[in-house]
Amino acid sequence: MKRLPVALAIATLFASPLAMANTVNAVASFSILGDMVHQIGGEHVVVKTLVGPNGDPHSYEPSPQDSRSLAKADVVFVSGLGLEGWMDRLIGASGYRGKVVVASEGVSSRQMEEEGKTITDPHAWNSMQNGVIYARHITEALAAADPQDAADFRQRGAAYIAKLQQLDQWAKQQFATVPASQRKVLTSHDAFGYMGQAYGVQFLAPVGFSTDAEASAQDVAALIAQIKQAHVRHYFIENQTDPRLVKQIASASGAQPGGELYPEALSTADGPATTYVQAFTHNVSTLVAGMK
């Protein structure tokens, strides 16, 4: 076999598509968003997720390692709508000066009045229609960060969006099998408003949009009365929150356990919700089974 000169062999190696391939270093604020970036980015992207499985993105406390990850990032993804109240401080401390992609940009947001203030609901991804908006922003941001692989990102993004749109239709069909009078459930905090709005489900919760909020005794008593009046039959715990308060309310109101939901954090690798698609599918199936 004829051997190439060393210099020519090295030049050939570095000219190969594999050697020329780019890798985007991306940072995502929490596990659901990190999975979406991973699904669309594929082998061209290395994703560092700050708030991992079963983690609470409302009350997260960043570490020095998080600051170092941001300093090395090519692009940073956040959900926005006030979810990551700690993110601006972290970005400032890290020295990151690149693009911060707000995946929820363009979402029609929900608001509520809380202690005289207007609060925005940050849990937009729990409507699959909004998940499509997230995926489009992620696709275009990755294409801009790595133009060489833009066609691949757009191909993967289009396939992923088609899957999310199918899930949206499936969810509508699933919830439609439950009589409207039975589409009422109790959860730990108000994380499912966008899902309720999209699919015709009434969600009741002792705590508002943020898990940092606390329910007063008066609020709890009013909620118990509301649950009894509305004949809410089941309660659901959440993987990232303390279930004790919702269990106490359920005990006082007569609601029965319906299962565990994953509204803002994926499960660990041995759980039922290791991806955004799995989490949404699990949540819909569990809710429908409980309401029936």
XYZ file of N, CA, C and O in Angstrom, residues 114-115 206-208 210-217 219-220 245:
64
model
N -51.728 38.866 42.299
C -51.267 38.243 43.533
C -50.719 39.325 44.457
O -49.719 39.967 44.150
N -51.411 39.562 45.561
C -51.020 40.577 46.535
C -50.864 41.951 45.873
O -49.908 42.689 46.123
N -52.941 25.211 45.743
C -52.828 26.063 46.925
C -51.792 27.162 46.779
O -51.813 28.153 47.506
N -50.856 27.002 45.844
C -49.764 27.949 45.642
C -49.809 28.451 44.218
O -50.193 27.724 43.295
N -49.392 29.711 44.013
C -49.470 30.346 42.703
C -48.445 29.853 41.712
O -47.984 28.711 41.769
N -45.299 30.459 41.292
C -43.966 30.121 41.780
C -44.045 29.233 43.002
O -44.881 29.441 43.883
N -43.135 28.258 43.078
C -43.081 27.397 44.255
C -42.541 28.144 45.465
O -42.617 27.644 46.592
N -41.981 29.344 45.251
C -41.494 30.156 46.373
C -42.653 30.755 47.172
O -42.484 31.152 48.324
N -43.822 30.855 46.550
C -44.976 31.453 47.222
C -45.481 30.535 48.332
O -45.266 29.324 48.311
N -46.153 31.142 49.300
C -46.710 30.378 50.410
C -48.208 30.628 50.499
O -48.682 31.747 50.301
N -48.945 29.580 50.797
C -50.398 29.692 50.931
C -50.758 30.026 52.374
O -50.259 29.398 53.305
N -51.626 31.011 52.551
C -52.086 31.363 53.893
C -53.166 30.381 54.332
O -53.749 29.655 53.519
N -53.442 30.374 55.628
C -54.497 29.499 56.158
C -55.841 29.839 55.524
O -56.656 28.951 55.230
N -56.288 31.100 52.494
C -56.280 30.605 51.122
C -56.563 29.107 51.076
O -57.306 28.618 50.211
N -55.953 28.375 52.002
C -56.128 26.924 52.043
C -57.583 26.578 52.341
O -58.171 25.696 51.703
N -48.398 19.744 51.563
C -49.539 20.662 51.628
C -50.697 20.167 50.771
O -51.850 20.144 51.219
